[in-house]
């Protein structure tokens, strides 16, 4: 897969940006909310490691506690900066104060590093990064990692996105559908770049124990409630198969209740996070993606790279861009509510 661009030529260098001397390594800053097990963190680790191997100076900034260990491994030459002030639910006034503190902390860090380019990930972090870099002459590229049409970031963040994104140097989405959602003025400075995937090291032969696997944060977007209902319908016809849903999140209790109500207690497991990134593939015989919507669908790409049989909902937008119906079974589009 190759990147496509919304404009006929790259955007120019922002006014006031400093010029790098020939021969100096490129200094890049990557900004994301945390260091957890999500798809964004996975992609940032791949990008950071690849750039470090090229000899670039790479710094990752995350609003993570000082003692937090990244779930994904970074190249020894990647500098990981934990800024603290992790995003959490706060009352409105306190939330505003915390956002201001995050912006101030990031602005101080960017001023000290003085990178050649800043790339930020996820809507709220993108907004914070654009504000933090204001007036510093730093080109900021923002990356939308989800489906901006269906992801509910709230009225306030939608308002801020509409007013800050036009100040970005450029924007990256993973699908053409996501780019089409962006206002025309910014779309001209946008690129469609699908997510990279590292070819997994997995056994050539599947375990053969009848394990249908799903992976993702336990949130409504991932559609695991739909998956449980669908599995309950076919379970009697396939008594040797079980469903394993890897991941954690706020929907765990609800999903466990649905599982028990459907009398699937012995057929469905929710073991939490896998011990190592991608280790879920070692026990999987087939993979299913049940999301209501996606930005891309990293785990689907990883499952395909591992040679797993795959079933996916035709959710907007990622799966349709990466798989061919008939080669991989593309199920009907699910409801998004």
Tab-separated table of C-alpha atoms in Angstrom:
chain	number	residue	atom	x	y	z
A	1	UNK	CA	0.000	0.000	0.000
A	2	UNK	CA	1.217	3.465	-0.796
A	3	UNK	CA	0.400	6.889	0.523
A	4	UNK	CA	-1.849	9.153	-1.470
A	5	UNK	CA	-2.033	12.893	-1.063
A	6	UNK	CA	-4.924	15.304	-1.200
A	7	UNK	CA	-2.811	18.012	-2.823
A	8	UNK	CA	-0.931	18.032	-6.105
A	9	UNK	CA	2.277	19.041	-4.331
A	10	UNK	CA	3.526	19.072	-0.741
A	11	UNK	CA	2.637	22.076	1.411
A	12	UNK	CA	5.323	24.669	1.910
A	13	UNK	CA	7.416	25.131	5.012
A	14	UNK	CA	5.586	27.120	7.698
A	15	UNK	CA	6.553	30.742	8.156
A	16	UNK	CA	9.208	31.130	10.826
A	17	UNK	CA	10.365	27.499	10.724
A	18	UNK	CA	14.075	27.063	11.258
A	19	UNK	CA	16.242	25.518	8.544
A	20	UNK	CA	18.272	22.407	9.264
A	21	UNK	CA	21.911	22.400	8.197
A	22	UNK	CA	22.846	19.854	5.558
A	23	UNK	CA	24.165	16.675	7.157
A	24	UNK	CA	22.442	17.200	10.488
A	25	UNK	CA	20.144	14.325	11.488
A	26	UNK	CA	16.440	15.032	11.317
A	27	UNK	CA	14.963	15.644	14.773
A	28	UNK	CA	11.391	14.383	15.114
A	29	UNK	CA	8.915	14.651	17.964
A	30	UNK	CA	6.023	12.179	18.165
A	31	UNK	CA	3.223	13.084	20.581
A	32	UNK	CA	0.553	10.693	21.874
A	33	UNK	CA	-1.661	10.379	24.963
A	34	UNK	CA	-0.068	7.358	26.652
A	35	UNK	CA	2.159	4.291	26.435
A	36	UNK	CA	-0.467	1.561	26.650
A	37	UNK	CA	-1.477	-1.363	24.447
A	38	UNK	CA	-3.605	0.489	21.888
A	39	UNK	CA	-3.283	0.594	18.138
A	40	UNK	CA	-1.941	4.147	18.114
A	41	UNK	CA	0.832	3.213	20.523
A	42	UNK	CA	1.675	0.255	18.288
A	43	UNK	CA	1.973	2.433	15.198
A	44	UNK	CA	4.009	5.106	16.994
A	45	UNK	CA	6.486	2.460	18.166
A	46	UNK	CA	6.898	1.148	14.601
A	47	UNK	CA	7.386	4.641	13.163
A	48	UNK	CA	9.755	5.762	15.928
A	49	UNK	CA	11.873	2.627	15.661
A	50	UNK	CA	12.060	2.867	11.879
A	51	UNK	CA	13.149	6.490	11.958
A	52	UNK	CA	15.723	5.774	14.673
A	53	UNK	CA	17.204	3.008	12.516
A	54	UNK	CA	17.615	5.592	9.755
A	55	UNK	CA	19.739	7.673	12.091
A	56	UNK	CA	17.123	10.307	12.832
A	57	UNK	CA	16.807	11.821	16.275
A	58	UNK	CA	13.447	10.602	17.566
A	59	UNK	CA	11.697	11.736	20.735
A	60	UNK	CA	8.344	10.371	21.884
A	61	UNK	CA	6.256	12.517	24.231
A	62	UNK	CA	3.402	10.894	26.135
A	63	UNK	CA	1.141	12.161	28.896
A	64	UNK	CA	2.036	9.131	30.976
A	65	UNK	CA	3.206	8.728	34.587
A	66	UNK	CA	6.954	8.857	35.147
A	67	UNK	CA	7.090	5.194	36.173
A	68	UNK	CA	4.925	3.776	33.368
A	69	UNK	CA	6.580	1.083	31.241
A	70	UNK	CA	5.636	1.162	27.539
A	71	UNK	CA	3.668	-1.889	26.401
A	72	UNK	CA	5.519	-1.792	23.079
A	73	UNK	CA	9.302	-1.845	22.800
A	74	UNK	CA	11.185	1.200	21.545
A	75	UNK	CA	14.580	1.304	19.837
A	76	UNK	CA	17.376	2.172	22.317
A	77	UNK	CA	17.988	5.439	20.468
A	78	UNK	CA	14.379	6.603	20.832
A	79	UNK	CA	14.007	9.037	23.733
A	80	UNK	CA	10.714	8.442	25.544
A	81	UNK	CA	9.541	11.421	27.608
A	82	UNK	CA	6.745	10.898	30.128
A	83	UNK	CA	5.072	14.237	30.767
A	84	UNK	CA	2.611	12.978	33.378
A	85	UNK	CA	-0.850	14.566	33.502
A	86	UNK	CA	-2.480	11.458	32.013
A	87	UNK	CA	-5.952	12.006	30.513
A	88	UNK	CA	-8.706	10.971	32.951
A	89	UNK	CA	-12.341	11.885	33.605
A	90	UNK	CA	-12.397	15.175	35.529
A	91	UNK	CA	-15.108	17.691	36.454
A	92	UNK	CA	-15.345	20.430	33.813
A	93	UNK	CA	-13.319	23.087	35.642
A	94	UNK	CA	-10.586	20.670	36.684
A	95	UNK	CA	-10.478	19.169	33.187
A	96	UNK	CA	-9.872	22.619	31.692
A	97	UNK	CA	-7.064	23.215	34.178
A	98	UNK	CA	-5.474	19.835	33.337
A	99	UNK	CA	-5.633	20.547	29.607
A	100	UNK	CA	-3.861	23.867	30.174
A	101	UNK	CA	-1.166	22.090	32.202
A	102	UNK	CA	-0.667	19.483	29.455
A	103	UNK	CA	-0.311	22.183	26.827
A	104	UNK	CA	2.198	24.088	28.974
A	105	UNK	CA	4.245	20.950	29.687
A	106	UNK	CA	4.324	19.984	26.020
A	107	UNK	CA	5.216	23.519	24.918
A	108	UNK	CA	8.157	23.549	27.326
A	109	UNK	CA	9.341	20.145	26.066
A	110	UNK	CA	9.068	21.161	22.403
A	111	UNK	CA	10.916	24.401	23.045
A	112	UNK	CA	13.768	22.488	24.697
A	113	UNK	CA	13.981	19.886	21.918
A	114	UNK	CA	13.417	22.289	19.001
A	115	UNK	CA	12.548	19.466	16.566
A	116	UNK	CA	12.450	19.767	12.792
A	117	UNK	CA	8.948	18.310	12.697
A	118	UNK	CA	6.220	17.348	15.174
A	119	UNK	CA	3.739	14.538	14.509
A	120	UNK	CA	0.817	14.113	16.896
A	121	UNK	CA	-1.735	11.316	17.176
A	122	UNK	CA	-5.442	11.275	18.146
A	123	UNK	CA	-7.863	14.193	18.096
A	124	UNK	CA	-7.482	15.653	21.590
A	125	UNK	CA	-3.699	15.322	21.533
A	126	UNK	CA	-3.628	16.880	18.058
A	127	UNK	CA	-5.514	19.934	19.313
A	128	UNK	CA	-3.257	20.246	22.360
A	129	UNK	CA	-0.126	19.911	20.220
A	130	UNK	CA	-1.156	22.579	17.719
A	131	UNK	CA	-1.863	25.001	20.564
A	132	UNK	CA	1.372	24.076	22.370
A	133	UNK	CA	3.463	24.714	19.249
A	134	UNK	CA	1.786	28.014	18.344
A	135	UNK	CA	4.239	30.753	17.413
A	136	UNK	CA	7.286	28.458	17.576
A	137	UNK	CA	7.679	27.944	13.829
A	138	UNK	CA	7.394	24.166	14.165
A	139	UNK	CA	5.635	22.209	11.403
A	140	UNK	CA	2.964	20.095	13.120
A	141	UNK	CA	1.435	17.143	11.284
A	142	UNK	CA	-1.728	15.824	12.927
A	143	UNK	CA	-2.870	12.235	12.512
A	144	UNK	CA	-6.500	11.136	12.844
A	145	UNK	CA	-6.421	7.534	14.061
A	146	UNK	CA	-10.118	6.751	14.174
A	147	UNK	CA	-13.256	7.421	12.158
A	148	UNK	CA	-13.789	11.178	12.675
A	149	UNK	CA	-17.341	10.960	11.358
A	150	UNK	CA	-18.512	8.408	13.942
A	151	UNK	CA	-16.093	8.803	16.847
A	152	UNK	CA	-17.726	10.889	19.570
A	153	UNK	CA	-15.076	13.259	20.915
A	154	UNK	CA	-17.678	15.707	22.209
A	155	UNK	CA	-18.958	19.090	21.051
A	156	UNK	CA	-16.086	20.990	22.699
A	157	UNK	CA	-13.337	18.964	21.018
A	158	UNK	CA	-15.111	19.045	17.650
A	159	UNK	CA	-15.241	22.840	17.951
A	160	UNK	CA	-11.550	23.014	18.849
A	161	UNK	CA	-10.595	20.619	16.040
A	162	UNK	CA	-12.390	22.777	13.484
A	163	UNK	CA	-10.484	25.856	14.663
A	164	UNK	CA	-7.020	24.437	15.259
A	165	UNK	CA	-6.544	21.897	12.458
A	166	UNK	CA	-6.308	24.577	9.733
A	167	UNK	CA	-3.111	25.758	11.480
A	168	UNK	CA	-1.461	22.351	11.033
A	169	UNK	CA	1.288	21.839	8.470
A	170	UNK	CA	-0.495	18.706	7.264
A	171	UNK	CA	-2.857	15.925	8.217
A	172	UNK	CA	-2.638	12.136	7.922
A	173	UNK	CA	-5.554	9.727	7.778
A	174	UNK	CA	-5.457	5.998	7.122
A	175	UNK	CA	-8.320	5.861	4.631
A	176	UNK	CA	-9.782	8.011	1.897
A	177	UNK	CA	-13.107	7.964	3.746
A	178	UNK	CA	-11.546	9.650	6.771
A	179	UNK	CA	-9.842	12.264	4.617
A	180	UNK	CA	-13.119	13.100	2.870
A	181	UNK	CA	-14.603	13.998	6.265
A	182	UNK	CA	-11.952	16.710	6.761
A	183	UNK	CA	-12.777	20.248	5.525
A	184	UNK	CA	-11.636	20.914	1.974
A	185	UNK	CA	-9.039	23.544	2.923
A	186	UNK	CA	-7.132	21.103	5.117
A	187	UNK	CA	-7.779	18.152	2.803
A	188	UNK	CA	-5.438	19.821	0.321
A	189	UNK	CA	-2.671	19.321	2.885
A	190	UNK	CA	-3.665	15.763	3.728
A	191	UNK	CA	-2.164	12.365	3.073
A	192	UNK	CA	-3.771	8.918	3.193
A	193	UNK	CA	-1.178	6.581	4.722
A	194	UNK	CA	-2.324	3.087	5.783
A	195	UNK	CA	-0.815	1.700	8.954
A	196	UNK	CA	2.389	-0.339	8.764
A	197	UNK	CA	2.551	-3.913	10.007
A	198	UNK	CA	5.504	-5.918	11.275
A	199	UNK	CA	5.352	-9.464	9.935
A	200	UNK	CA	4.638	-11.549	13.039
A	201	UNK	CA	6.751	-14.494	14.153
A	202	UNK	CA	4.155	-17.213	14.634
A	203	UNK	CA	4.100	-20.985	14.135
A	204	UNK	CA	3.658	-22.078	10.519
A	205	UNK	CA	0.864	-24.407	11.638
A	206	UNK	CA	-2.120	-23.281	13.676
A	207	UNK	CA	-2.696	-24.848	17.118
A	208	UNK	CA	-5.842	-26.591	15.848
A	209	UNK	CA	-7.724	-26.296	19.136
A	210	UNK	CA	-10.671	-24.407	17.705
A	211	UNK	CA	-9.917	-20.933	19.062
A	212	UNK	CA	-11.740	-18.015	17.449
A	213	UNK	CA	-9.903	-14.856	18.514
A	214	UNK	CA	-10.871	-11.196	18.784
A	215	UNK	CA	-8.610	-8.414	20.055
A	216	UNK	CA	-9.261	-4.845	21.157
A	217	UNK	CA	-10.074	-2.435	23.922
A	218	UNK	CA	-13.308	-3.423	25.638
A	219	UNK	CA	-15.392	-0.464	24.504
A	220	UNK	CA	-18.672	-0.248	22.539
A	221	UNK	CA	-16.853	0.694	19.311
A	222	UNK	CA	-15.302	-2.778	19.074
A	223	UNK	CA	-18.699	-4.484	18.904
A	224	UNK	CA	-17.861	-7.390	21.196
A	225	UNK	CA	-21.476	-7.410	22.382
A	226	UNK	CA	-22.520	-8.115	18.785
A	227	UNK	CA	-19.837	-10.785	18.553
A	228	UNK	CA	-21.082	-12.573	21.666
A	229	UNK	CA	-24.627	-12.680	20.298
A	230	UNK	CA	-23.402	-13.977	16.930
A	231	UNK	CA	-21.234	-16.630	18.568
A	232	UNK	CA	-24.185	-17.777	20.684
A	233	UNK	CA	-26.119	-18.469	17.467
A	234	UNK	CA	-23.446	-20.684	15.914
A	235	UNK	CA	-21.970	-22.230	19.074
A	236	UNK	CA	-24.294	-25.293	19.107
A	237	UNK	CA	-23.181	-26.202	15.576
A	238	UNK	CA	-19.480	-25.951	16.493
A	239	UNK	CA	-19.171	-27.451	19.988
A	240	UNK	CA	-15.399	-27.846	19.707
A	241	UNK	CA	-14.790	-24.113	19.201
A	242	UNK	CA	-14.404	-21.379	21.798
A	243	UNK	CA	-14.155	-17.593	21.568
A	244	UNK	CA	-11.300	-15.680	23.208
A	245	UNK	CA	-11.532	-11.880	23.401
A	246	UNK	CA	-8.179	-10.297	24.300
A	247	UNK	CA	-8.089	-6.794	25.768
A	248	UNK	CA	-9.328	-4.746	28.668
A	249	UNK	CA	-11.507	-1.711	29.204
A	250	UNK	CA	-14.656	-0.265	30.760
A	251	UNK	CA	-17.041	-2.715	29.047
A	252	UNK	CA	-15.598	-5.812	30.752
A	253	UNK	CA	-18.373	-6.197	33.338
A	254	UNK	CA	-21.084	-5.675	30.725
A	255	UNK	CA	-19.537	-8.225	28.357
A	256	UNK	CA	-19.193	-10.773	31.147
A	257	UNK	CA	-22.882	-10.294	31.963
A	258	UNK	CA	-23.840	-10.818	28.307
A	259	UNK	CA	-21.656	-13.930	28.152
A	260	UNK	CA	-23.280	-15.407	31.243
A	261	UNK	CA	-26.792	-14.494	30.103
A	262	UNK	CA	-26.154	-16.321	26.825
A	263	UNK	CA	-24.868	-19.343	28.768
A	264	UNK	CA	-21.417	-19.054	27.182
A	265	UNK	CA	-19.404	-19.179	30.398
A	266	UNK	CA	-17.475	-22.281	29.271
A	267	UNK	CA	-17.129	-21.206	25.658
A	268	UNK	CA	-15.969	-17.574	25.934
A	269	UNK	CA	-12.837	-16.247	27.669
A	270	UNK	CA	-11.844	-12.637	28.374
A	271	UNK	CA	-8.253	-13.023	29.623
A	272	UNK	CA	-7.256	-9.336	29.503
A	273	UNK	CA	-4.116	-8.045	27.794
A	274	UNK	CA	-1.779	-10.543	26.175
A	275	UNK	CA	1.540	-10.925	27.992
A	276	UNK	CA	3.484	-9.755	24.953
A	277	UNK	CA	2.389	-7.679	21.949
A	278	UNK	CA	0.966	-10.056	19.351
A	279	UNK	CA	1.291	-13.190	21.483
A	280	UNK	CA	-2.463	-13.783	21.036
A	281	UNK	CA	-1.654	-15.056	17.531
A	282	UNK	CA	0.164	-18.072	18.983
A	283	UNK	CA	-3.087	-19.611	20.229
A	284	UNK	CA	-5.489	-18.423	17.516
A	285	UNK	CA	-6.961	-20.639	14.806
A	286	UNK	CA	-9.089	-17.881	13.256
A	287	UNK	CA	-9.634	-14.156	13.782
A	288	UNK	CA	-12.771	-12.019	13.816
A	289	UNK	CA	-13.154	-8.220	13.729
A	290	UNK	CA	-16.571	-7.129	14.993
A	291	UNK	CA	-16.109	-3.346	15.201
A	292	UNK	CA	-18.947	-0.903	14.638
A	293	UNK	CA	-16.420	1.477	13.084
A	294	UNK	CA	-12.647	1.726	12.779
A	295	UNK	CA	-9.914	4.100	11.760
A	296	UNK	CA	-8.015	1.200	10.238
A	297	UNK	CA	-7.966	-2.052	12.211
A	298	UNK	CA	-4.377	-2.915	13.140
A	299	UNK	CA	-5.214	-6.333	14.556
A	300	UNK	CA	-6.956	-7.303	11.318
A	301	UNK	CA	-3.799	-6.454	9.374
A	302	UNK	CA	-1.671	-8.410	11.845
A	303	UNK	CA	-3.961	-11.438	11.641
A	304	UNK	CA	-3.796	-11.396	7.851
A	305	UNK	CA	0.003	-11.065	7.949
A	306	UNK	CA	0.103	-14.116	10.226
A	307	UNK	CA	-1.914	-16.114	7.701
A	308	UNK	CA	-4.950	-16.519	9.937
A	309	UNK	CA	-8.399	-17.124	8.445
A	310	UNK	CA	-10.239	-13.844	8.972
A	311	UNK	CA	-13.864	-12.729	9.224
A	312	UNK	CA	-14.554	-8.999	9.428
A	313	UNK	CA	-17.535	-6.695	9.534
A	314	UNK	CA	-17.639	-4.276	6.633
A	315	UNK	CA	-17.412	-1.387	9.075
A	316	UNK	CA	-16.434	2.137	8.065
A	317	UNK	CA	-13.709	2.469	7.115
A	318	UNK	CA	-10.603	0.291	7.420
A	319	UNK	CA	-11.551	-3.319	6.539
A	320	UNK	CA	-12.963	-2.499	3.110
A	321	UNK	CA	-9.637	-0.827	2.227
A	322	UNK	CA	-7.450	-3.798	3.086
A	323	UNK	CA	-9.342	-6.991	2.286
A	324	UNK	CA	-11.069	-8.495	-0.716
A	325	UNK	CA	-14.496	-10.049	-0.269
A	326	UNK	CA	-14.335	-13.727	-1.179
A	327	UNK	CA	-10.662	-13.985	-0.203
A	328	UNK	CA	-11.428	-12.878	3.331
A	329	UNK	CA	-15.066	-13.090	4.339
A	330	UNK	CA	-16.436	-9.566	4.620
A	331	UNK	CA	-19.628	-9.699	6.656
A	332	UNK	CA	-22.462	-7.193	6.456
A	333	UNK	CA	-21.993	-3.686	7.828
A	334	UNK	CA	-23.057	-3.501	11.503
A	335	UNK	CA	-25.211	-0.827	13.067
A	336	UNK	CA	-23.078	2.038	14.408
A	337	UNK	CA	-25.250	2.758	17.434
